[in-house]
Short mmCIF file of C-alpha atoms and ligand atoms in Angstrom, two decimals:
data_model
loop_
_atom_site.label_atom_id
_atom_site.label_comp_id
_atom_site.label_asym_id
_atom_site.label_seq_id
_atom_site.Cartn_x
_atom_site.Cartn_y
_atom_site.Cartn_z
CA UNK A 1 11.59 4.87 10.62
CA UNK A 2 11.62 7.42 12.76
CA UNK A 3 8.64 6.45 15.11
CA UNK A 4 9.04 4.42 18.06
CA UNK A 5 5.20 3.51 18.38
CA UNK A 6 3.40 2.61 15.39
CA UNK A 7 -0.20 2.19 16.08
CA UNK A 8 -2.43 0.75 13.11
CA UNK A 9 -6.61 0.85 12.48
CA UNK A 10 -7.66 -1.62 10.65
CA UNK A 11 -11.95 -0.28 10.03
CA UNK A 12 -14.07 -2.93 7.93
CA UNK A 13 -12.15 -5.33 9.71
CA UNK A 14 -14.89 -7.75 10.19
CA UNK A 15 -15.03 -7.79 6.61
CA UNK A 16 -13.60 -10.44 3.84
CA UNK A 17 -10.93 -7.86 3.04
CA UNK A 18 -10.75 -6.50 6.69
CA UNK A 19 -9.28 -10.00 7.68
CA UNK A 20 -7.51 -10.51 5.08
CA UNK A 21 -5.75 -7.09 5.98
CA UNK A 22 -5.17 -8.75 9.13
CA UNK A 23 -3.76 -11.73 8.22
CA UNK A 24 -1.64 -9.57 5.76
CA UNK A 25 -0.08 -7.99 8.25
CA UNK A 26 1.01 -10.94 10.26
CA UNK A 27 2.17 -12.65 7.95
CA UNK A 28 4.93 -9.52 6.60
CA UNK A 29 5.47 -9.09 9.74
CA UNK A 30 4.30 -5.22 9.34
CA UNK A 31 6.17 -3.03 12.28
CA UNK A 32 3.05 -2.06 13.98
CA UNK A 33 3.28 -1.50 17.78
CA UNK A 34 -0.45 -2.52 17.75
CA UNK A 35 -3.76 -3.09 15.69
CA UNK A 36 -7.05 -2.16 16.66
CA UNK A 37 -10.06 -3.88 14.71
CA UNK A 38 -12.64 -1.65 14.04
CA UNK A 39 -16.21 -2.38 12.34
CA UNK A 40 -20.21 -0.75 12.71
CA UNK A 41 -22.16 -1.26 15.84
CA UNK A 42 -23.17 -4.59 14.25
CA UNK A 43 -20.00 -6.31 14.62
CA UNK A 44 -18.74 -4.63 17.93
CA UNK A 45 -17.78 -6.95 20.98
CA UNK A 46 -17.18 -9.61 18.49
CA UNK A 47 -13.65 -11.20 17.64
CA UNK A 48 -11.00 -11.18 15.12
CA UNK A 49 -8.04 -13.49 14.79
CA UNK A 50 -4.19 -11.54 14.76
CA UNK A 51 -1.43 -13.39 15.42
CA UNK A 52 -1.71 -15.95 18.03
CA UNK A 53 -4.73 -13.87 20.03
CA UNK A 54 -8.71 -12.56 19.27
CA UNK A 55 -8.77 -9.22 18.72
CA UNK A 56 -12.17 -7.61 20.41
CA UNK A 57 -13.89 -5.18 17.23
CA UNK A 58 -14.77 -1.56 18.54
CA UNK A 59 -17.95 0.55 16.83
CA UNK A 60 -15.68 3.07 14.49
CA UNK A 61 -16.64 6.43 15.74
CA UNK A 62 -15.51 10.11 14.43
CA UNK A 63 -13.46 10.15 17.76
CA UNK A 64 -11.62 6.77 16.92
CA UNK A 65 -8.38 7.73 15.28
CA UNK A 66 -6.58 9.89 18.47
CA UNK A 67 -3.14 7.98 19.31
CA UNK A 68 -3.44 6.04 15.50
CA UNK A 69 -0.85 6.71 12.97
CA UNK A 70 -2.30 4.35 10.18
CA UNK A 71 -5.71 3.45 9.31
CA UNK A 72 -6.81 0.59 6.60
CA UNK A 73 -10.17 1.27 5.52
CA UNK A 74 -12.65 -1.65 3.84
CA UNK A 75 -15.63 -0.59 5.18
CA UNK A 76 -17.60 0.34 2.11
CA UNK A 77 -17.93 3.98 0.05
CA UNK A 78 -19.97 6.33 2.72
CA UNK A 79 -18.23 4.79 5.55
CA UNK A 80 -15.01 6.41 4.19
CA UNK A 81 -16.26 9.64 3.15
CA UNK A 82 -17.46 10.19 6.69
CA UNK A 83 -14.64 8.91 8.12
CA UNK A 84 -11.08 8.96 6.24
CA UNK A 85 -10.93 13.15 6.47
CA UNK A 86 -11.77 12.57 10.09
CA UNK A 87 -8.47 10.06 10.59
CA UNK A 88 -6.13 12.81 8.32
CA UNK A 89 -7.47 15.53 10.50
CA UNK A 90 -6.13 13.38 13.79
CA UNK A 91 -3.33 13.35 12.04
CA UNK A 92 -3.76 9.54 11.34
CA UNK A 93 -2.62 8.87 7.17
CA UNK A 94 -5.41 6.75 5.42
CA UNK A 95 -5.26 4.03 3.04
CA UNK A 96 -8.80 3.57 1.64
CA UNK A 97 -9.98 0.43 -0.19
CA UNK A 98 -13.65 1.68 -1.40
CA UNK A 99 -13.97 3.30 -4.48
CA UNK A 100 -14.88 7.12 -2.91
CA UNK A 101 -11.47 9.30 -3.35
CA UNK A 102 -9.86 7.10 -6.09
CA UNK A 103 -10.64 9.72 -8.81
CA UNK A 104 -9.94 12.67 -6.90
CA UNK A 105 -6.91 14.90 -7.86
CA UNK A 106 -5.84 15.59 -4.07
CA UNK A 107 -6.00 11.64 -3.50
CA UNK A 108 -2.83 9.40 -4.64
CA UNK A 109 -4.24 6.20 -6.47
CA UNK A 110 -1.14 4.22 -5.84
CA UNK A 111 0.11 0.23 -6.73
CA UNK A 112 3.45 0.00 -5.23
CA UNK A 113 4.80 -2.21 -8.46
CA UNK A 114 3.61 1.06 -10.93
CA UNK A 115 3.63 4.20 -9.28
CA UNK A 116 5.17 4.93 -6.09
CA UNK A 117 6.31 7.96 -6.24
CA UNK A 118 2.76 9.06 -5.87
CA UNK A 119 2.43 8.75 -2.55
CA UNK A 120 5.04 11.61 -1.93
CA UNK A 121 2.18 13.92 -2.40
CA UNK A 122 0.02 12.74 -0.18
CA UNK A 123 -2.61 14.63 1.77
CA UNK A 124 -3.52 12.24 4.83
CA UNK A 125 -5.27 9.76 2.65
CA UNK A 126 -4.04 7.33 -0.40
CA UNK A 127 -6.81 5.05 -1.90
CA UNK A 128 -6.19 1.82 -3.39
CA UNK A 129 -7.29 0.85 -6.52
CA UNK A 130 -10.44 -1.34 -8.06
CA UNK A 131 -9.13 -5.01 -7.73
CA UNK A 132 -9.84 -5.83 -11.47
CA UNK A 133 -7.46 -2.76 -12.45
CA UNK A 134 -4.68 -3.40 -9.46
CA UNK A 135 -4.03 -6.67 -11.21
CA UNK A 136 -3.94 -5.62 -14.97
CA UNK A 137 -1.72 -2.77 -14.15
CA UNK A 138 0.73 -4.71 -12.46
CA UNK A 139 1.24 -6.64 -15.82
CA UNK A 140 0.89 -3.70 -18.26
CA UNK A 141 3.10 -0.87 -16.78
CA UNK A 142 6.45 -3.02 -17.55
CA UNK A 143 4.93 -3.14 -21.45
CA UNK A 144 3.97 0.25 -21.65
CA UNK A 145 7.32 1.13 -20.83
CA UNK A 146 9.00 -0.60 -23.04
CA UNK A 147 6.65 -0.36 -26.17
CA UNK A 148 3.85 2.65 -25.44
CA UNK A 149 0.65 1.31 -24.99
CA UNK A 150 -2.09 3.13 -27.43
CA UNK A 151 -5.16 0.99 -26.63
CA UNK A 152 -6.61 -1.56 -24.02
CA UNK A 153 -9.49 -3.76 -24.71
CA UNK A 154 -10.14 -5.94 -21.37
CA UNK A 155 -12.98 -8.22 -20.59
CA UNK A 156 -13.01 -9.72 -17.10
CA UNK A 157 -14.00 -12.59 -15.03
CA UNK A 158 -14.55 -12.06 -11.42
CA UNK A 159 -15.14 -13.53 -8.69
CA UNK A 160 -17.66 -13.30 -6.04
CA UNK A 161 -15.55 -13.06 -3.16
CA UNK A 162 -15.32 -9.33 -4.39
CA UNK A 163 -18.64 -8.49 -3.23
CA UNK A 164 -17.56 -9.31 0.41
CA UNK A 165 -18.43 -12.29 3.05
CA UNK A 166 -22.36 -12.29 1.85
CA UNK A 167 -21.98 -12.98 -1.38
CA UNK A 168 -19.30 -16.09 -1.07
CA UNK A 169 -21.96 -17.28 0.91
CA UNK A 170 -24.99 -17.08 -1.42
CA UNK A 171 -22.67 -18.37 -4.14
CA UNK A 172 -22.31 -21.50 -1.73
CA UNK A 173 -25.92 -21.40 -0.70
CA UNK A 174 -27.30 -21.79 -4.47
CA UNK A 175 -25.27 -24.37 -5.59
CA UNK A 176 -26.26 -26.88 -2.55
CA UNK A 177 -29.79 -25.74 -3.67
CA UNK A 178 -29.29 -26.09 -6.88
CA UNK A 179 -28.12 -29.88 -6.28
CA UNK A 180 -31.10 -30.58 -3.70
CA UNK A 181 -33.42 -30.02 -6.64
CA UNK A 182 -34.50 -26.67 -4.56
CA UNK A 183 -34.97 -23.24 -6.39
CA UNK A 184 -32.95 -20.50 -5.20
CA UNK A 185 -33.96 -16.83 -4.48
CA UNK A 186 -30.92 -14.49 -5.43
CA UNK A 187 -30.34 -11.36 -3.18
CA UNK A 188 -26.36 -9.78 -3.00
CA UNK A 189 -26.81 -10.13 -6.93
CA UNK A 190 -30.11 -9.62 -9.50
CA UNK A 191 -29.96 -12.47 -10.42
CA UNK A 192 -28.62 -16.56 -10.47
CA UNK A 193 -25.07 -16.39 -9.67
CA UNK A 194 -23.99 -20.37 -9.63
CA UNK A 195 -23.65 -21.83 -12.74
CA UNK A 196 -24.23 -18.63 -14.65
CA UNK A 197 -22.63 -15.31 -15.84
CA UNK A 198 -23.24 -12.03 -14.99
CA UNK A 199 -22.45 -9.10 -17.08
CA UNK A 200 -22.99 -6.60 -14.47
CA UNK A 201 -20.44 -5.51 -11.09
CA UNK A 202 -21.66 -2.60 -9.18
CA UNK A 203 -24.54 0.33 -11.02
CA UNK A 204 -25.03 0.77 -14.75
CA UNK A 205 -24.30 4.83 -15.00
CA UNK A 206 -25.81 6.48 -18.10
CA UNK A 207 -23.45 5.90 -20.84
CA UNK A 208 -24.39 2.43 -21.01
CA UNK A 209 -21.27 1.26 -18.84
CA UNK A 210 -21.04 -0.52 -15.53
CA UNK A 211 -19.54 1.39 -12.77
CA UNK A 212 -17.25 -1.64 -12.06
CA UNK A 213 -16.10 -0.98 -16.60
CA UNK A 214 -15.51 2.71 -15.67
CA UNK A 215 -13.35 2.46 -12.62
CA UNK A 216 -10.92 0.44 -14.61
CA UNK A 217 -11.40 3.06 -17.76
CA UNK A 218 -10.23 5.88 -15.51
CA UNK A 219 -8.06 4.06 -12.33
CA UNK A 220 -5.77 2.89 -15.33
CA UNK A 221 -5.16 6.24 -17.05
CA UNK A 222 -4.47 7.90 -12.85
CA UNK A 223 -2.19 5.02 -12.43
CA UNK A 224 -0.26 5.18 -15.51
CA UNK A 225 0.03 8.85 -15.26
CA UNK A 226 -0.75 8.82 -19.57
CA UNK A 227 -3.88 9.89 -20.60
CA UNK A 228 -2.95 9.17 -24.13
CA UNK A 229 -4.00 5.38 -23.47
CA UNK A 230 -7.57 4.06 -24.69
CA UNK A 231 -9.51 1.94 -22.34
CA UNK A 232 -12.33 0.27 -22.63
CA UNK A 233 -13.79 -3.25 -20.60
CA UNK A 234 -16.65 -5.36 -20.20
CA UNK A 235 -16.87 -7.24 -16.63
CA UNK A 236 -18.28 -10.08 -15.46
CA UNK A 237 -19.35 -11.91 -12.63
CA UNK A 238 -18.58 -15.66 -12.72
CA UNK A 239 -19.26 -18.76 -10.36
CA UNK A 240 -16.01 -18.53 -8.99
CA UNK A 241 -14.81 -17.39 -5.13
CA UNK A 242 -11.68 -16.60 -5.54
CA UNK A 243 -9.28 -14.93 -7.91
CA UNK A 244 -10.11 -12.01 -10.76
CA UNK A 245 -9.50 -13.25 -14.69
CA UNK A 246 -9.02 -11.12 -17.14
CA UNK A 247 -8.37 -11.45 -21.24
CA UNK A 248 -6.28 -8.33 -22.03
CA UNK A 249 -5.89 -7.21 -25.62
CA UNK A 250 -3.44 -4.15 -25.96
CA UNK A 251 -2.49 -2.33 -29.31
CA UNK A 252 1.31 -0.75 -28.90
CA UNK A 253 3.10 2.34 -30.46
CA UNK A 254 6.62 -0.36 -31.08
CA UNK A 255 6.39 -3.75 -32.02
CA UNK A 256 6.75 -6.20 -29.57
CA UNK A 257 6.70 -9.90 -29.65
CA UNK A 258 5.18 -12.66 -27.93
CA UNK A 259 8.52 -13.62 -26.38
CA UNK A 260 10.04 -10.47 -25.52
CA UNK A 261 6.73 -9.97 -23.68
CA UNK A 262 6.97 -13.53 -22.06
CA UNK A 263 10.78 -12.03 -20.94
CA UNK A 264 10.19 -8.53 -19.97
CA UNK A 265 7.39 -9.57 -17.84
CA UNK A 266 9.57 -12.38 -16.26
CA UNK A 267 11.70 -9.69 -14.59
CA UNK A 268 8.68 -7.58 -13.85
CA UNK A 269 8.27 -6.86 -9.79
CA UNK A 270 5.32 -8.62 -8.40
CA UNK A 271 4.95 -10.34 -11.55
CA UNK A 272 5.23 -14.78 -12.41
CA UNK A 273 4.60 -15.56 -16.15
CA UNK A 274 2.50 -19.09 -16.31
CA UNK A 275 3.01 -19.77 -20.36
CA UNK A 276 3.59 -22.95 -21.57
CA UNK A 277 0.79 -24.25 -23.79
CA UNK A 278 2.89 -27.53 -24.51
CA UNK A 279 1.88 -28.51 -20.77
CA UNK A 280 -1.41 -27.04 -20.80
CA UNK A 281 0.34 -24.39 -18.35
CA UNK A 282 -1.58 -21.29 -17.97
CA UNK A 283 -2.82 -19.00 -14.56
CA UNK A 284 -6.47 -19.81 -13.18
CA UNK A 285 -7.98 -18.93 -10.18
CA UNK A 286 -7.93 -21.80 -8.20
CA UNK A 287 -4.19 -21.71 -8.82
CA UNK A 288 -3.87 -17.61 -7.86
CA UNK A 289 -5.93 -17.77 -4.76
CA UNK A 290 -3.97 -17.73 -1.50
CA UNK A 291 -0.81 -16.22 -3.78
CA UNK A 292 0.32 -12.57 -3.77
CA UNK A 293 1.78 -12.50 -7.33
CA UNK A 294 -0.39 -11.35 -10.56
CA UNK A 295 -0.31 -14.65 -13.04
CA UNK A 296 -0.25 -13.77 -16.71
CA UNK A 297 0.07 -16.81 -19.32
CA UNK A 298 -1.66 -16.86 -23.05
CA UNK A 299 0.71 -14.21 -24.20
CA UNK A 300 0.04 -14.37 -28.00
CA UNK A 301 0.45 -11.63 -30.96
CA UNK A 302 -2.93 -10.60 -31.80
CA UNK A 303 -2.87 -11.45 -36.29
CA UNK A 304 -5.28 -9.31 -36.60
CA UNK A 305 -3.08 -6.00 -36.78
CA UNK A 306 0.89 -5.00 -36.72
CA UNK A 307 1.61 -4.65 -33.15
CA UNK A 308 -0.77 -6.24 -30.39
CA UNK A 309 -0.77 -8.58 -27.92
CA UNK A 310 -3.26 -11.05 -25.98
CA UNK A 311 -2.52 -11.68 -22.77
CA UNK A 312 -4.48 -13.92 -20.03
CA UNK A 313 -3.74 -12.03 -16.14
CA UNK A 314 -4.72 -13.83 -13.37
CA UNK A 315 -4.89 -13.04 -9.53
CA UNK A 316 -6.05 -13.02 -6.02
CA UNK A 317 -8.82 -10.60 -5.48
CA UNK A 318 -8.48 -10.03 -2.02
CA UNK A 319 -5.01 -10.18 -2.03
CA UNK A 320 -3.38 -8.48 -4.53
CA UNK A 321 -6.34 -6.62 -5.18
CA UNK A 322 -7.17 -5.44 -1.61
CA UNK A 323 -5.59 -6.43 1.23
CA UNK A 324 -2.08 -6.95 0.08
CA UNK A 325 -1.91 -4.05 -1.94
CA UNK A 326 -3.26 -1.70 0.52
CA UNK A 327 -0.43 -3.39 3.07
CA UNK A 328 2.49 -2.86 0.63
CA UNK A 329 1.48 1.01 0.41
CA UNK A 330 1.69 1.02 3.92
CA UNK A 331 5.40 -0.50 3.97
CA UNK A 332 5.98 2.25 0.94
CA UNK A 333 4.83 5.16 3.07
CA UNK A 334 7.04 3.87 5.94
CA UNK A 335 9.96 3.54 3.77
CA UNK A 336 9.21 6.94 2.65
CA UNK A 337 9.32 8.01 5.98
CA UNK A 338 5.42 9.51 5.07
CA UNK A 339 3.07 7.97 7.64
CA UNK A 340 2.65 11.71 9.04
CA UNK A 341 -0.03 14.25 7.64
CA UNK A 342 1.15 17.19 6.16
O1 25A L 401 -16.24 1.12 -2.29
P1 25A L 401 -17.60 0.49 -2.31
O2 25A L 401 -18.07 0.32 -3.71
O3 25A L 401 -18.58 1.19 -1.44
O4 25A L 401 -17.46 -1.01 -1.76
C1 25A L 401 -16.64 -1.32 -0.71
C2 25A L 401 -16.97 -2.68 -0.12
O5 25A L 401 -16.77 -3.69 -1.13
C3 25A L 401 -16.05 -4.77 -0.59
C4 25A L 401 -15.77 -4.52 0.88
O6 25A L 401 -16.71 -5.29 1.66
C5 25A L 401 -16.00 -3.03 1.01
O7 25A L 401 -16.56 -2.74 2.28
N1 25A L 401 -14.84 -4.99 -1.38
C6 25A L 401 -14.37 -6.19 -1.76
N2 25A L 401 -13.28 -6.08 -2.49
C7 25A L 401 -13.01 -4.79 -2.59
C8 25A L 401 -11.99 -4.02 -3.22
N3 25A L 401 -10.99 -4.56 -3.92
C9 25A L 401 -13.99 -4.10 -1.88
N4 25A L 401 -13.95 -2.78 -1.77
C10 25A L 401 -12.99 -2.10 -2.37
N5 25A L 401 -12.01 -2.69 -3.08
P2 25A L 401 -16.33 -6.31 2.82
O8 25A L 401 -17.41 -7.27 2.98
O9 25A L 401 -14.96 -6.81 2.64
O10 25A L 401 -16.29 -5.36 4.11
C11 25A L 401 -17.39 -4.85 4.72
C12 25A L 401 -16.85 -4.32 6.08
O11 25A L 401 -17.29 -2.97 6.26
C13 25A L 401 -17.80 -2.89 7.60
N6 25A L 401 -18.69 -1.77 7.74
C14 25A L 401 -19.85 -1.54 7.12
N7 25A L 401 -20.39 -0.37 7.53
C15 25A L 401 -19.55 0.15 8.45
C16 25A L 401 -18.45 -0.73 8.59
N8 25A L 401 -17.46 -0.50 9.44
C17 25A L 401 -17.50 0.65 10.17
N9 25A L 401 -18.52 1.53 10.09
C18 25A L 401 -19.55 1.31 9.27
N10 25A L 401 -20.55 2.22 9.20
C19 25A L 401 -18.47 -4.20 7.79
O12 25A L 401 -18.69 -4.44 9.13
C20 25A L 401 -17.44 -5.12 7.21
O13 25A L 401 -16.42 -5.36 8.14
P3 25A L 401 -20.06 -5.14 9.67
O14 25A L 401 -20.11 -4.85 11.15
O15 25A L 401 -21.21 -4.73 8.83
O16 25A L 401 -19.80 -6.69 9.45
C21 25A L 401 -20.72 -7.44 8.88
C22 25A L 401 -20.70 -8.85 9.45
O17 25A L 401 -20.43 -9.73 8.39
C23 25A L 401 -19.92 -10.95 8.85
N11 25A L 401 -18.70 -11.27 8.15
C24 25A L 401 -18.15 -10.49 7.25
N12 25A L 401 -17.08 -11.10 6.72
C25 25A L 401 -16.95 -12.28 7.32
C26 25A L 401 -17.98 -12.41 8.25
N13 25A L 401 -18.10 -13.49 9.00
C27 25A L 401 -17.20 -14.49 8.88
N14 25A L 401 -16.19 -14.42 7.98
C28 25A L 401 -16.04 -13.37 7.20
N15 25A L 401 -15.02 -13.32 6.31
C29 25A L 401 -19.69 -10.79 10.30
O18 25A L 401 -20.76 -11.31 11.03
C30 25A L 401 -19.61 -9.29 10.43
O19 25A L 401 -19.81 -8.95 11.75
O1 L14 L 402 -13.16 -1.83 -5.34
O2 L14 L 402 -16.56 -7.39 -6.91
O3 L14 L 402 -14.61 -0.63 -6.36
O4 L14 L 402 -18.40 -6.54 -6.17
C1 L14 L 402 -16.36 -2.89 -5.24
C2 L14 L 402 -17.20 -4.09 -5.57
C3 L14 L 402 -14.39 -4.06 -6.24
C4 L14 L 402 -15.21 -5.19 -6.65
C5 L14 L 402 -14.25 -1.69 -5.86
C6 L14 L 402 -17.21 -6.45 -6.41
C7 L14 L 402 -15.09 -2.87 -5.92
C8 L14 L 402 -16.49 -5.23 -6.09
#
């Protein structure tokens, strides 16, 4: 490193990923010389935990980012297309959870386990990927390596916590109504969320699709660098508060087996395999929440054509798909010696 001061941003930090970034960060020990919580005029003069003190939360402002060399954004679409260019032009490098620059050429979409090398084109800001794709990327970049990948066919299960702090708490609202004999009167979703399924996350666009199905369409093909590789998903909301599942079906150019699978993802970085069905031994999501590491169990040849696999990939939401992932670009960049805007 060739700072001496390293001073980090952490905006949205009020958030459910905002303090998870937080508590990221102590916990790997991240070589910041200090972190500044930052959140909207709501949450300003309020208090965040970091290491052993409370943090006070400051209003984000367009003048915030003089003196900061890092900022991690979680503070919603239109918060960072007002504010990310604002950080890169203070010369402060960016890395921005919400879904606004992910498709944009100029913008690295990066996961540290898949493509790295990314980042050494960066412009001042790096976004992090959807949560749902983070996590299946992480499992399929070791298999496309190894046996070409033609076509994906996902279909996820996600959790609420997703949606941010509001929405973990209506989940926990309607099921104590639910039990109290008491009707309850959705709001952060359409409709019912406890004891029910939701095939919609985020806006229906007009090809039929949810947003949500689209981001993982094209984040996968950025992150993979192939646009040879078919996509397509259905997601769902489920009753559950932490931890993203997902059923992945993928159709390969080479053959490869259940147990070479089971063994190439062993090795893979960032990767545990969870697969024996003689012990009923598979990932959930009470199991993945709390962990770093993307689960994948239910690895199975899929009979119905020559080479395919089914595979079951578990993990934390917040974590892996957020926090910890936006975190371990930051460590990259440093490494990289790229926390500095060209
Ligand atoms: O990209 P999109 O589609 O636009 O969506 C991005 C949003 O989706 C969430 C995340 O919300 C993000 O903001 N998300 C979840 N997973 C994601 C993922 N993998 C993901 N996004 C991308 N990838 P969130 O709830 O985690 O964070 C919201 C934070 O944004 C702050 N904010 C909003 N407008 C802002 C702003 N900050 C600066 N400037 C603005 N104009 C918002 O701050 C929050 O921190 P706030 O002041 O509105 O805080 C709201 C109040 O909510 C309470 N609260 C929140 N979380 C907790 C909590 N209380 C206790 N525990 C909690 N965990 C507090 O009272 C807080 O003050
Ligand atoms: O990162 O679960 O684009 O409601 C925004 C909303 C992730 C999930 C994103 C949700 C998402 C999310």
């Amino acid at each position: 490193m060739s700072k001496k001061s390293l001073r980090v941003a952490v905006c949205g930090a009020t958030g459910a990923v905002g303090r998870e970034m937080l508590k990221v960060l102590e916990q790997r020990d991240f070589p910041a010389t200090e972190v500044v919580p930052f959140a909207s005029s709501r949450s300003a003069g309020s208090s965040v935990p970091f290491k052993d003190a409370e943090l006070t939360v400051r209003e984000l402002k367009e003048d915030s980012f003089q003196g900061f060399d890092l900022a991690l954004f979680s503070a919603g679409g239109g918060t960072s297309l007002k504010f990310a260019p604002l950080a890169a032009k203070a010369g402060c490098v960016v890395v921005d959870n919400s879904s606004a620059w992910r498709m944009d050429p100029e913008v690295p979409l990066v996961v540290p386990e898949v493509n790295p090398d990314h980042l050494e084109r960066h412009k001042g800001i790096i976004a992090n990927p959807n949560c749902s794709t983070i996590q299946m990327v992480v499992a399929l970049k070791p298999i496309h390596d190894e046996a070409k990948i033609k076509r994906i066919v996902v279909s996820t299960y996600q959790a609420v916590s997703g949606t941010g702090h509001k929405a973990i708490v209506e989940l926990e609202t309607q099921v104590r109504r639910l039990f109290n004999g008491q009707d309850v009167v959705p709001d952060v979703y359409p409709y019912q969320i406890a004891f029910n399924c939701l095939p919609q996350i985020d806006v229906f666009l007009d090809n039929g699709y949810t947003k949500e199905e689209m981001k993982m369409v094209n984040e996968t093909i950025k992150i993979m660098g192939d646009d040879s590789i078919r996509v397509t998903a259905t997601t769902v909301r489920v009753p559950v508060f932490y931890g993203h599942s997902e059923a992945v079906n993928i159709e390969t150019e080479e053959k490869l087996t259940a147990e070479e699978c089971r063994l190439l993802l062993a090795k893979a970085p960032g990767v545990t395999v969870v697969d024996y069905p003689e012990k009923k031994a598979y990932p959930m999501a009470v199991h993945a929440a709390g962990e770093d590491d993307v689960f994948v169990g239910r690895i199975r040849e899929d009979e119905s054509i020559d080479k395919g696999l089914n595979l079951w990939i578990v993990a934390d939401n917040i974590r892996k798909g957020a926090a910890l992932n936006a975190v371990q670009i930051a460590e990259e960049l440093l490494r990289r010696d790229l926390v500095r805007v060209p």
